[in-house]
Tab-separated table of N, CA and C in Angstrom:
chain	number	residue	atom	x	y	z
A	1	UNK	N	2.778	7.172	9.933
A	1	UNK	CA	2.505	8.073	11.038
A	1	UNK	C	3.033	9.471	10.783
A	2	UNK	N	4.217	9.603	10.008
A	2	UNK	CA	4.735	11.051	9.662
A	2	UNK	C	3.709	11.949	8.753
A	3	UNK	N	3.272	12.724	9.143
A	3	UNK	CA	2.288	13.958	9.107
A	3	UNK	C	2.376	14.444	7.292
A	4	UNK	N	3.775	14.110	6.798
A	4	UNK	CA	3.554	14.461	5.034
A	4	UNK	C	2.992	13.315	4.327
A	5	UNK	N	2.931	12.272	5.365
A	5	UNK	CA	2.076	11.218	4.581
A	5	UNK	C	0.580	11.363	3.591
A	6	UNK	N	0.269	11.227	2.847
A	6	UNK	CA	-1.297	11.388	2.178
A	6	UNK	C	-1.689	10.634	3.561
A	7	UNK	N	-1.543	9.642	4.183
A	7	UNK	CA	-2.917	8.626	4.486
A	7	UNK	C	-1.633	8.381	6.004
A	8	UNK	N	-2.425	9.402	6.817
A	8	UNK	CA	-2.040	9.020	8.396
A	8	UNK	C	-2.574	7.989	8.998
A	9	UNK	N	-1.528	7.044	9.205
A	9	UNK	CA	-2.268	5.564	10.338
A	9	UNK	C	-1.373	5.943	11.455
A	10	UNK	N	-1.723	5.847	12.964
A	10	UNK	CA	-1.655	5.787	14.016
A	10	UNK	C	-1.835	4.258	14.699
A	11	UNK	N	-0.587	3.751	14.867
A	11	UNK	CA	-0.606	2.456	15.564
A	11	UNK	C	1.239	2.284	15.853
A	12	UNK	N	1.175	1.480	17.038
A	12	UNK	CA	2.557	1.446	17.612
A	12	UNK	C	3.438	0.692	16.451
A	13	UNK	N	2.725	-0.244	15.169
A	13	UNK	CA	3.474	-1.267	14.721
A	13	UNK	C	3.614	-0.730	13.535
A	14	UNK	N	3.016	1.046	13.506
A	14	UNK	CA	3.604	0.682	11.519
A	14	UNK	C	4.675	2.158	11.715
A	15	UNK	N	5.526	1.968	10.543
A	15	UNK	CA	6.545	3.148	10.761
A	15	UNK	C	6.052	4.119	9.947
A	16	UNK	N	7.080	5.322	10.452
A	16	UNK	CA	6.556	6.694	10.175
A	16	UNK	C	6.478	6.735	8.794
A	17	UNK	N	7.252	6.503	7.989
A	17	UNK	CA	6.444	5.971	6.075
A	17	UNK	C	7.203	4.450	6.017
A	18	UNK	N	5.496	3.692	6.403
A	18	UNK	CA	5.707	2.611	6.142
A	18	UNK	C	5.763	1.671	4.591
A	19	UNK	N	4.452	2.577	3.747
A	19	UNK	CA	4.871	1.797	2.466
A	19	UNK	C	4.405	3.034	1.618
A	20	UNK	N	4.131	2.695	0.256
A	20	UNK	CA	3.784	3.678	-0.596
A	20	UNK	C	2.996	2.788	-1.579
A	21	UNK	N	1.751	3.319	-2.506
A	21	UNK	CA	1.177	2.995	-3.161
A	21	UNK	C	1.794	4.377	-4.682
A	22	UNK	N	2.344	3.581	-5.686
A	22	UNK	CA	2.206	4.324	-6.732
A	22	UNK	C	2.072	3.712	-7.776
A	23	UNK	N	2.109	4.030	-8.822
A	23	UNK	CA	1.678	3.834	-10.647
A	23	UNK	C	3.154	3.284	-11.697
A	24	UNK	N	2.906	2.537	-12.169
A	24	UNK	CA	4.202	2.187	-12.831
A	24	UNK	C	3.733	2.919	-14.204
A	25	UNK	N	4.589	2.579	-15.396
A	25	UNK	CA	4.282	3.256	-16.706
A	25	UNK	C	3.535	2.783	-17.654
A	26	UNK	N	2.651	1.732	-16.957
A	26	UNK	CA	1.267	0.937	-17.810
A	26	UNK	C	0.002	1.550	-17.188
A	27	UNK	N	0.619	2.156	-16.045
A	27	UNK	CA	-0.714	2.569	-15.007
A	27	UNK	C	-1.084	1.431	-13.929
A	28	UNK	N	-0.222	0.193	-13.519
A	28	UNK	CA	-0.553	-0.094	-13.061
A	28	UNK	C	-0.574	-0.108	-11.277
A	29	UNK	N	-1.100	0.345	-10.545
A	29	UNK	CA	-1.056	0.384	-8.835
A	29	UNK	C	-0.030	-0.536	-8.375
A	30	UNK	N	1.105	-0.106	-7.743
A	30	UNK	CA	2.218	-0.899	-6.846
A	30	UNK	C	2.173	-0.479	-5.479
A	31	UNK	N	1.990	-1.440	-4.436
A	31	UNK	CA	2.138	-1.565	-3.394
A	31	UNK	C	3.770	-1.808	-3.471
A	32	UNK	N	4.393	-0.821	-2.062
A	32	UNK	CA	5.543	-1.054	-1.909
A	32	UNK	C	6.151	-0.865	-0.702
A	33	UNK	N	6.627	-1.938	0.152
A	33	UNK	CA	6.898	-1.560	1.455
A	33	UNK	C	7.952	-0.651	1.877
A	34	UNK	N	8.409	0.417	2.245
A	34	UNK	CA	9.626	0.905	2.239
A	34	UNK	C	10.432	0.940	3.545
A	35	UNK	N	10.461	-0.274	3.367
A	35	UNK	CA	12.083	-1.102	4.702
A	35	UNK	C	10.567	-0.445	6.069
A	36	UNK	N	9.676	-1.212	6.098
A	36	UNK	CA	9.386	-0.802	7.372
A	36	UNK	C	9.337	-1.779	8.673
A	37	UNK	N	9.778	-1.433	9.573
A	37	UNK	CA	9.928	-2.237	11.291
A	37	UNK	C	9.099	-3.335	11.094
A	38	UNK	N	7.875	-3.623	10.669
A	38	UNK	CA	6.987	-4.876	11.187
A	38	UNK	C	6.223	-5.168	9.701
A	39	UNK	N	6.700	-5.072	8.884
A	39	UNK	CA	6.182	-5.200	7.030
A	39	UNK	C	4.738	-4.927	6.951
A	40	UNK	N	4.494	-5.399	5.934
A	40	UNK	CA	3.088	-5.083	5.326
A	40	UNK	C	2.406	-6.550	4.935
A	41	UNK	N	1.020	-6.930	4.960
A	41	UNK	CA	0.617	-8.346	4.648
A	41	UNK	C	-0.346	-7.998	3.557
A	42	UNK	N	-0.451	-8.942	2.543
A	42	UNK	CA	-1.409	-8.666	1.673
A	42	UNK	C	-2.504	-9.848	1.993
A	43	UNK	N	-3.768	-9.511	1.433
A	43	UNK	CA	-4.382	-10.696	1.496
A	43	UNK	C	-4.694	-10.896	3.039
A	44	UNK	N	-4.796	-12.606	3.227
A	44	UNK	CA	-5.173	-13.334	4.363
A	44	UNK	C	-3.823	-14.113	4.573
A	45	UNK	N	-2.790	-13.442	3.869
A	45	UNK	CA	-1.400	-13.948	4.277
A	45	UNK	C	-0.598	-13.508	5.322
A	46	UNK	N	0.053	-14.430	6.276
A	46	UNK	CA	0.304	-13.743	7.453
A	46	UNK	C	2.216	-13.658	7.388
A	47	UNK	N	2.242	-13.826	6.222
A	47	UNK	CA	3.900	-13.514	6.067
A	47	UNK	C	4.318	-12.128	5.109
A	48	UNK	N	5.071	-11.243	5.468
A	48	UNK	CA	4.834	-9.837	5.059
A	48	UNK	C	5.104	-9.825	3.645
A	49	UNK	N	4.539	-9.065	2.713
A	49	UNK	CA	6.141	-8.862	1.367
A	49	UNK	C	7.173	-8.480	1.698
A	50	UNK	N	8.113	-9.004	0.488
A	50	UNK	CA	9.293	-8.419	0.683
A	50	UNK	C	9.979	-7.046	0.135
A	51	UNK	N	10.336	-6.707	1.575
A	51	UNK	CA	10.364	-5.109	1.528
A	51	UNK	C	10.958	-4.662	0.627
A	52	UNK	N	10.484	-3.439	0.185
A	52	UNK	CA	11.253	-2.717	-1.318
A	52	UNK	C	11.176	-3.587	-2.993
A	53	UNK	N	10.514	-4.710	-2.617
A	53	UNK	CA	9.498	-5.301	-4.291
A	53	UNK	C	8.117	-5.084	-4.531
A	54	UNK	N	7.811	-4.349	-5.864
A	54	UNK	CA	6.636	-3.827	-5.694
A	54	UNK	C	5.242	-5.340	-5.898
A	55	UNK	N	4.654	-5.092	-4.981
A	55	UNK	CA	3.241	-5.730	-5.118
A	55	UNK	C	1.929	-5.019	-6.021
A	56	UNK	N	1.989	-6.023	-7.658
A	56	UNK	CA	0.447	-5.068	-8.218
A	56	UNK	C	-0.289	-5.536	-7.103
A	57	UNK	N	-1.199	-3.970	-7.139
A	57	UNK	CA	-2.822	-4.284	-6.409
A	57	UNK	C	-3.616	-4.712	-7.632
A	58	UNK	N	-4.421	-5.357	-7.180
A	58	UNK	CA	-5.951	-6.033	-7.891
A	58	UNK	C	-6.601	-5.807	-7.723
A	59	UNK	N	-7.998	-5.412	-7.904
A	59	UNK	CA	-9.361	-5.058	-7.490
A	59	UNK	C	-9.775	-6.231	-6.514
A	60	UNK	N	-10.030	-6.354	-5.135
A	60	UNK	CA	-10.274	-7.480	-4.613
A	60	UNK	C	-8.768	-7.784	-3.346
A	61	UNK	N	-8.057	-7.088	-4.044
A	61	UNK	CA	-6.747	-7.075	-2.640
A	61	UNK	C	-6.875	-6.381	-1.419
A	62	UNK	N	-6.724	-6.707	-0.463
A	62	UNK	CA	-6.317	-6.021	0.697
A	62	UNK	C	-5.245	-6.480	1.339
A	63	UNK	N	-4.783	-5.050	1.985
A	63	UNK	CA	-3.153	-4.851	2.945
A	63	UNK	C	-3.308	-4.620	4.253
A	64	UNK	N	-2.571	-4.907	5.161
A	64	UNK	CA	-2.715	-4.696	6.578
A	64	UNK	C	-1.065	-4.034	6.848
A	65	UNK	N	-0.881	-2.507	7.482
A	65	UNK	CA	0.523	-2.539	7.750
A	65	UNK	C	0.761	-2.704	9.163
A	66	UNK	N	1.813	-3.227	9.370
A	66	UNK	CA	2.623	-3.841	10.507
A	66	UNK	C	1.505	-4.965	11.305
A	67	UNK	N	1.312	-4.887	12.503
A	67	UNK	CA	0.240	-5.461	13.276
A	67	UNK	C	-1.140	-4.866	13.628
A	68	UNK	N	-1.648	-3.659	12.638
A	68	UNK	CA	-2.551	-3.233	13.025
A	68	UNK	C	-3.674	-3.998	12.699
A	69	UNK	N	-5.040	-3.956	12.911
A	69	UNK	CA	-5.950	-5.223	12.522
A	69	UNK	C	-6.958	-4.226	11.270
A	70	UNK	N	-6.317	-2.581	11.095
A	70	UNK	CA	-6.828	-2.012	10.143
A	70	UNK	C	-6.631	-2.388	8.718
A	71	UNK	N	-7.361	-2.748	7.823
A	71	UNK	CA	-7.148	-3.204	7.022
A	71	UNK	C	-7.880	-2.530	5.485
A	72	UNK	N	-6.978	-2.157	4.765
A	72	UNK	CA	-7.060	-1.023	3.394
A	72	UNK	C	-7.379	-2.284	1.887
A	73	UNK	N	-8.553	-1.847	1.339
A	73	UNK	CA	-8.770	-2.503	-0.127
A	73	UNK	C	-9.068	-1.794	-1.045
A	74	UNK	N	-8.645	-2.955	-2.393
A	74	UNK	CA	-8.755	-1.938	-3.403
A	74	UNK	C	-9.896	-2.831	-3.706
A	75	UNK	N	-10.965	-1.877	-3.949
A	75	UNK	CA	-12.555	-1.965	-4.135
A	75	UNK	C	-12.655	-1.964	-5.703
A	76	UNK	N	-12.649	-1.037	-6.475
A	76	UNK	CA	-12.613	-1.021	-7.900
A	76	UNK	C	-11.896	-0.332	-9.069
A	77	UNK	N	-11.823	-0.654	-10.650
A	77	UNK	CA	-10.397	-0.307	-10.653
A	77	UNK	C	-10.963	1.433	-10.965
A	78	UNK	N	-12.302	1.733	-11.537
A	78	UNK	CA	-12.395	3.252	-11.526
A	78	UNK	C	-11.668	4.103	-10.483
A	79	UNK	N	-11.643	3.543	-9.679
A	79	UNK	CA	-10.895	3.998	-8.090
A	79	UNK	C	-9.131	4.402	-8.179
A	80	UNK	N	-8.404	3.290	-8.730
A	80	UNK	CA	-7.594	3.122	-8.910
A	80	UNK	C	-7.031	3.220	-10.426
A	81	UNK	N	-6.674	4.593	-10.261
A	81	UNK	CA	-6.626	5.322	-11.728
A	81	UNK	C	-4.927	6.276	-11.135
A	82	UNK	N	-4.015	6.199	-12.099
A	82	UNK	CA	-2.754	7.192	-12.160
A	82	UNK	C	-3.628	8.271	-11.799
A	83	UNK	N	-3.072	9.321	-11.296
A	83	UNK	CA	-2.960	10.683	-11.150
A	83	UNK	C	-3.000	11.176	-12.645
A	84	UNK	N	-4.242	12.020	-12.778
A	84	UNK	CA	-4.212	12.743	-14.789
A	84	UNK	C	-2.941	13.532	-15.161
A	85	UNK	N	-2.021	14.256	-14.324
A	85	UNK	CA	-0.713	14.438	-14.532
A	85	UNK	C	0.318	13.451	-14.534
A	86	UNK	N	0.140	12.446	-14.647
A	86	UNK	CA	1.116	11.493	-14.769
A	86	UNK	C	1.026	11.388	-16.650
A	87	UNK	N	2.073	11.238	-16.946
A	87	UNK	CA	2.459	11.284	-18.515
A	87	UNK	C	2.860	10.128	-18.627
A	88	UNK	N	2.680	9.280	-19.342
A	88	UNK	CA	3.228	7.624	-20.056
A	88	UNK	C	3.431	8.068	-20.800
């Protein structure tokens, strides 16, 4: 919900930076919850990760944060590419 976020969600259940999506040094996409009020669910799993261990995304994953019924996927991996300033 905090406004320096890339990706503003508006809902009573997720916190103001609830998780973060970044790149490890293979390139691969980590989902990561950061300590938020009502967690994050991957999948069709209704028990959250555990906060602050990163989750790879997969082509075919989806996340839901806190109790919202909005729900974010990763569609394909062209999509899901490091930032071209990122240096390995």
């Amino acid at each position: 919900r905090d406004p320096s976020c890339g990706i503003v969600a508006e809902h009573p259940s997720i916190s103001r930076q609830h998780a973060v999506v970044q790149f490890n040094k293979r390139g691969l996409p980590l989902l990561v919850d950061i300590n938020s009020a009502h967690g994050t669910r991957m999948n069709d799993d209704t028990s959250p990760i555990v906060r602050g261990a990163p989750y790879v995304l997969e082509v075919g994953d989806s996340f839901r944060l806190g109790e919202s019924t909005r729900v974010y996927s990763v569609r394909d991996s062209e999509r899901v590419q490091p930032p071209k300033e990122i240096k390995e």
